[in-house]
CSV table of C-alpha atoms in Angstrom, one decimal:
chain,number,residue,atom,x,y,z
A,3,ALA,CA,-40.8,10.1,-50.1
A,4,GLN,CA,-37.4,11.6,-50.4
A,5,SER,CA,-34.9,11.4,-47.5
A,6,VAL,CA,-31.2,12.1,-46.8
A,7,THR,CA,-28.9,10.3,-44.5
A,8,GLN,CA,-25.5,11.7,-43.5
A,9,LEU,CA,-23.2,9.1,-42.0
A,10,GLY,CA,-21.4,10.5,-38.9
A,11,SER,CA,-22.7,13.4,-36.9
A,12,HIS,CA,-19.2,14.4,-36.2
A,13,VAL,CA,-16.0,14.1,-38.3
A,14,SER,CA,-12.6,15.2,-37.1
A,15,VAL,CA,-9.6,15.6,-39.3
A,16,SER,CA,-6.1,17.1,-39.1
A,17,GLU,CA,-5.3,20.3,-41.0
A,18,GLY,CA,-4.1,19.3,-44.4
A,19,ALA,CA,-5.8,15.9,-44.4
A,20,LEU,CA,-8.6,14.7,-46.7
A,21,VAL,CA,-12.1,15.7,-45.8
A,22,LEU,CA,-14.8,13.2,-46.6
A,23,LEU,CA,-18.4,13.8,-45.5
A,24,ARG,CA,-20.9,11.1,-46.5
A,25,CYS,CA,-24.4,11.5,-47.8
A,26,ASN,CA,-26.9,9.0,-49.1
A,27,TYR,CA,-30.3,9.9,-50.4
A,28,SER,CA,-33.5,8.2,-51.5
A,29,SER,CA,-35.7,9.6,-54.2
A,30,SER,CA,-38.2,8.3,-56.5
A,31,VAL,CA,-37.4,10.8,-59.2
A,32,PRO,CA,-34.0,12.1,-60.5
A,33,PRO,CA,-32.9,14.2,-57.6
A,34,TYR,CA,-31.4,17.7,-57.2
A,35,LEU,CA,-28.7,17.4,-54.5
A,36,PHE,CA,-27.0,20.1,-52.5
A,37,TRP,CA,-24.4,20.6,-49.9
A,38,TYR,CA,-24.7,23.6,-47.5
A,39,VAL,CA,-22.3,24.8,-44.9
A,40,GLN,CA,-23.3,26.6,-41.6
A,41,TYR,CA,-20.7,28.5,-39.6
A,42,PRO,CA,-21.5,29.1,-36.0
A,43,ASN,CA,-24.4,31.6,-35.5
A,44,GLN,CA,-24.8,32.1,-39.2
A,45,GLY,CA,-27.2,31.0,-41.9
A,46,LEU,CA,-26.6,28.3,-44.5
A,47,GLN,CA,-24.4,28.9,-47.5
A,48,LEU,CA,-24.6,26.8,-50.6
A,49,LEU,CA,-21.3,24.9,-51.3
A,50,LEU,CA,-22.4,23.1,-54.4
A,51,LYS,CA,-25.3,21.5,-56.2
A,52,TYR,CA,-26.0,18.7,-58.6
A,53,THR,CA,-28.9,19.1,-61.0
A,54,THR,CA,-28.1,17.3,-64.3
A,55,GLY,CA,-25.0,16.6,-66.4
A,56,ALA,CA,-21.6,16.1,-65.1
A,57,THR,CA,-21.6,13.9,-62.0
A,58,LEU,CA,-18.5,15.5,-60.4
A,59,VAL,CA,-19.5,18.9,-59.1
A,60,LYS,CA,-17.1,21.5,-58.0
A,61,GLY,CA,-18.1,24.1,-55.4
A,62,ILE,CA,-16.7,26.9,-53.4
A,63,ASN,CA,-13.7,26.7,-51.0
A,64,GLY,CA,-12.2,23.8,-52.8
A,65,PHE,CA,-15.0,21.3,-52.1
A,66,GLU,CA,-16.4,18.9,-54.6
A,67,ALA,CA,-19.0,16.1,-54.6
A,68,GLU,CA,-19.7,13.2,-56.9
A,69,PHE,CA,-23.2,12.0,-57.7
A,70,LYS,CA,-23.3,8.2,-57.9
A,71,LYS,CA,-26.7,7.1,-58.9
A,72,SER,CA,-25.9,3.4,-58.5
A,73,GLU,CA,-24.9,4.0,-54.9
A,74,THR,CA,-27.5,6.8,-54.2
A,75,SER,CA,-24.7,8.8,-52.8
A,76,PHE,CA,-23.4,12.4,-53.0
A,77,HIS,CA,-20.3,12.5,-50.8
A,78,LEU,CA,-18.5,15.7,-50.2
A,79,THR,CA,-14.7,15.9,-50.4
A,80,LYS,CA,-11.9,18.3,-50.0
A,81,PRO,CA,-8.3,17.2,-50.6
A,82,SER,CA,-6.7,19.3,-47.8
A,83,ALA,CA,-8.6,20.6,-44.8
A,84,HIS,CA,-8.1,24.1,-43.5
A,85,MET,CA,-8.9,25.3,-40.0
A,86,SER,CA,-11.5,27.6,-41.5
A,87,ASP,CA,-13.4,24.6,-42.8
A,88,ALA,CA,-14.6,23.8,-39.3
A,89,ALA,CA,-18.4,24.1,-39.5
A,90,GLU,CA,-21.7,22.1,-39.8
A,91,TYR,CA,-22.3,20.6,-43.2
A,92,PHE,CA,-25.7,19.7,-44.5
A,93,CYS,CA,-26.6,17.5,-47.4
A,94,ALA,CA,-30.1,18.1,-49.0
A,95,VAL,CA,-32.3,16.8,-51.7
A,96,SER,CA,-34.9,18.9,-53.5
A,97,ASP,CA,-38.5,18.0,-53.8
A,98,SER,CA,-40.0,18.7,-57.2
A,99,GLY,CA,-42.5,21.5,-58.1
A,100,PRO,CA,-42.5,25.3,-58.0
A,101,GLY,CA,-42.6,25.4,-54.2
A,102,GLY,CA,-40.3,22.4,-53.9
A,103,LYS,CA,-38.9,21.9,-50.5
A,104,LEU,CA,-35.4,21.0,-49.5
A,105,ILE,CA,-35.1,17.9,-47.3
A,106,PHE,CA,-32.0,18.0,-45.2
A,107,GLY,CA,-29.9,15.4,-43.6
A,108,GLN,CA,-29.2,15.7,-39.9
A,109,GLY,CA,-25.9,17.5,-40.5
A,110,THR,CA,-22.2,16.6,-39.9
A,111,GLU,CA,-20.0,18.7,-37.7
A,112,LEU,CA,-16.5,19.0,-39.1
A,113,SER,CA,-13.7,19.7,-36.7
A,114,VAL,CA,-10.2,20.5,-37.9
A,115,LYS,CA,-7.2,19.9,-35.6
A,116,PRO,CA,-4.0,21.9,-36.0
B,10,ASP,CA,-26.6,44.4,-50.0
B,11,THR,CA,-28.1,41.5,-48.0
B,12,ALA,CA,-29.9,39.1,-50.3
B,13,VAL,CA,-32.3,37.6,-47.7
B,14,SER,CA,-32.6,39.6,-44.5
B,15,GLN,CA,-34.5,38.6,-41.3
B,16,THR,CA,-35.4,40.7,-38.3
B,17,PRO,CA,-34.9,40.5,-35.5
B,18,LYS,CA,-31.7,38.4,-35.2
B,19,TYR,CA,-32.5,37.5,-31.5
B,20,LEU,CA,-35.8,37.4,-29.8
B,21,VAL,CA,-36.4,36.5,-26.2
B,22,THR,CA,-39.9,36.5,-25.0
B,23,GLN,CA,-42.2,34.9,-22.3
B,24,MET,CA,-44.5,32.0,-22.8
B,25,GLY,CA,-47.9,33.1,-24.0
B,26,ASN,CA,-46.7,36.2,-25.9
B,27,ASP,CA,-47.3,36.8,-29.6
B,28,LYS,CA,-44.3,37.7,-31.8
B,29,SER,CA,-43.5,38.3,-35.4
B,30,ILE,CA,-40.4,37.7,-37.5
B,31,LYS,CA,-39.9,39.5,-40.7
B,32,CYS,CA,-38.2,38.4,-43.9
B,33,GLU,CA,-37.3,40.3,-47.1
B,34,GLN,CA,-35.4,39.2,-50.2
B,35,ASN,CA,-34.0,41.4,-52.9
B,36,LEU,CA,-33.1,38.7,-55.3
B,37,GLY,CA,-36.4,38.8,-57.3
B,38,HIS,CA,-37.1,35.1,-56.4
B,39,ASP,CA,-40.6,33.8,-56.7
B,40,THR,CA,-40.5,31.3,-53.8
B,41,MET,CA,-39.9,31.9,-50.1
B,42,TYR,CA,-39.7,29.5,-47.2
B,43,TRP,CA,-39.6,29.3,-43.5
B,44,TYR,CA,-37.5,26.6,-41.9
B,45,LYS,CA,-37.1,25.7,-38.2
B,46,GLN,CA,-33.7,24.5,-36.9
B,47,ASP,CA,-34.0,22.7,-33.5
B,48,SER,CA,-31.5,22.4,-30.8
B,49,LYS,CA,-29.9,19.4,-32.5
B,50,LYS,CA,-29.5,21.5,-35.7
B,51,PHE,CA,-32.1,19.5,-37.6
B,52,LEU,CA,-33.7,21.7,-40.3
B,53,LYS,CA,-37.4,21.2,-41.2
B,54,ILE,CA,-39.5,23.1,-43.6
B,55,MET,CA,-42.5,24.9,-42.1
B,56,PHE,CA,-44.0,26.9,-45.0
B,57,SER,CA,-43.4,27.7,-48.7
B,58,TYR,CA,-44.9,30.5,-50.7
B,59,ASN,CA,-44.8,31.0,-54.4
B,60,ASN,CA,-45.7,34.4,-55.7
B,61,LYS,CA,-47.6,35.1,-52.5
B,62,GLU,CA,-49.5,31.8,-52.7
B,63,LEU,CA,-49.1,29.2,-49.9
B,64,ILE,CA,-47.7,26.1,-51.4
B,65,ILE,CA,-46.5,24.0,-48.5
B,66,ASN,CA,-47.8,23.9,-44.9
B,67,GLU,CA,-46.0,21.2,-43.1
B,68,THR,CA,-48.2,20.2,-40.2
B,69,VAL,CA,-47.2,23.3,-38.3
B,70,PRO,CA,-49.5,24.3,-35.3
B,71,ASN,CA,-52.0,26.9,-36.3
B,72,ARG,CA,-50.4,29.2,-33.8
B,73,PHE,CA,-47.9,29.9,-36.6
B,74,SER,CA,-49.3,32.0,-39.4
B,75,PRO,CA,-47.2,33.1,-42.3
B,76,LYS,CA,-48.1,36.2,-44.3
B,77,SER,CA,-46.7,37.2,-47.7
B,78,PRO,CA,-47.8,40.8,-48.7
B,79,ASP,CA,-45.8,40.6,-51.9
B,80,LYS,CA,-43.3,38.1,-53.3
B,81,ALA,CA,-40.4,39.9,-51.7
B,82,HIS,CA,-41.6,39.5,-48.2
B,83,LEU,CA,-42.6,36.6,-46.0
B,84,ASN,CA,-43.4,37.2,-42.4
B,85,LEU,CA,-44.0,34.7,-39.6
B,86,HIS,CA,-46.4,35.5,-36.8
B,87,ILE,CA,-46.5,33.2,-33.8
B,88,ASN,CA,-49.3,33.3,-31.2
B,89,SER,CA,-49.3,32.0,-27.7
B,90,LEU,CA,-45.6,31.1,-27.7
B,91,GLU,CA,-44.6,27.9,-26.0
B,92,LEU,CA,-41.2,26.7,-24.6
B,93,GLY,CA,-41.0,24.2,-27.5
B,94,ASP,CA,-41.0,27.0,-30.0
B,95,SER,CA,-37.5,28.0,-29.0
B,96,ALA,CA,-35.3,27.4,-32.1
B,97,VAL,CA,-33.6,29.2,-34.9
B,98,TYR,CA,-36.0,30.2,-37.7
B,99,PHE,CA,-34.6,30.6,-41.1
B,100,CYS,CA,-36.1,32.4,-44.1
B,101,ALA,CA,-35.0,31.4,-47.5
B,102,SER,CA,-35.8,32.1,-51.2
B,103,SER,CA,-35.3,30.4,-54.5
B,104,GLN,CA,-36.0,31.1,-58.1
B,105,ALA,CA,-36.5,27.7,-59.6
B,106,GLU,CA,-36.5,24.1,-58.8
B,107,GLY,CA,-33.0,22.8,-58.6
B,108,ASN,CA,-31.3,26.1,-58.0
B,109,GLY,CA,-31.0,25.7,-54.2
B,110,TYR,CA,-32.0,28.3,-51.7
B,111,THR,CA,-30.5,31.5,-50.4
B,112,PHE,CA,-30.9,31.6,-46.7
B,113,GLY,CA,-31.2,34.5,-44.3
B,114,SER,CA,-28.9,34.6,-41.2
B,115,GLY,CA,-31.6,33.3,-38.9
B,116,THR,CA,-33.7,34.5,-36.0
B,117,ARG,CA,-32.9,32.8,-32.6
B,118,LEU,CA,-36.1,32.7,-30.7
B,119,THR,CA,-35.9,31.9,-27.0
B,120,VAL,CA,-39.1,31.4,-25.0
B,121,VAL,CA,-38.8,31.6,-21.3
């Protein structure tokens, strides 16, 4: 069965500092991997996804993630945090099949200090 | 134009009542989902429909009944509401495996 583990339920960084949100997955098949962001009282917005091909994936708002098969990781990074990045971030792995479900990690709350 | 729209956005109701949440997507996607987000923000799939056909039913109490009249709509009806049903319910849609989902903005259900 597929699963996702996000290390750290809360991460705090200073504005301008590097953002690193960690995600490890387990999957018996080549995975599809995603990062979503949820702002307060809003739905989830897709930041980026990995399906096949290039292992370094660039997303919206300056975020990127690298798929490392040997480490079963898909960590999210941003070189310089902005106050507007404060939100909840979810890593997810996709099940296979036409009705394939997304299995989410438990989420990481990112705080950005001025 | 909202891609995935849910109504209502907030729903406060008493225990034992029956309520419905509606979801519509205008993206032409084939697959729609209902997810539940609990108070700790954990997201868990409830149902998945592909072209009006039920694909996934994740051990959800049978008080929850999804209905998909066409592939653009997936409604959720809940009978005999319980306190533990309080959560945020998200509708989502996707076109193909690996494309990710487009989520609605959620329905915050509070059972009192």
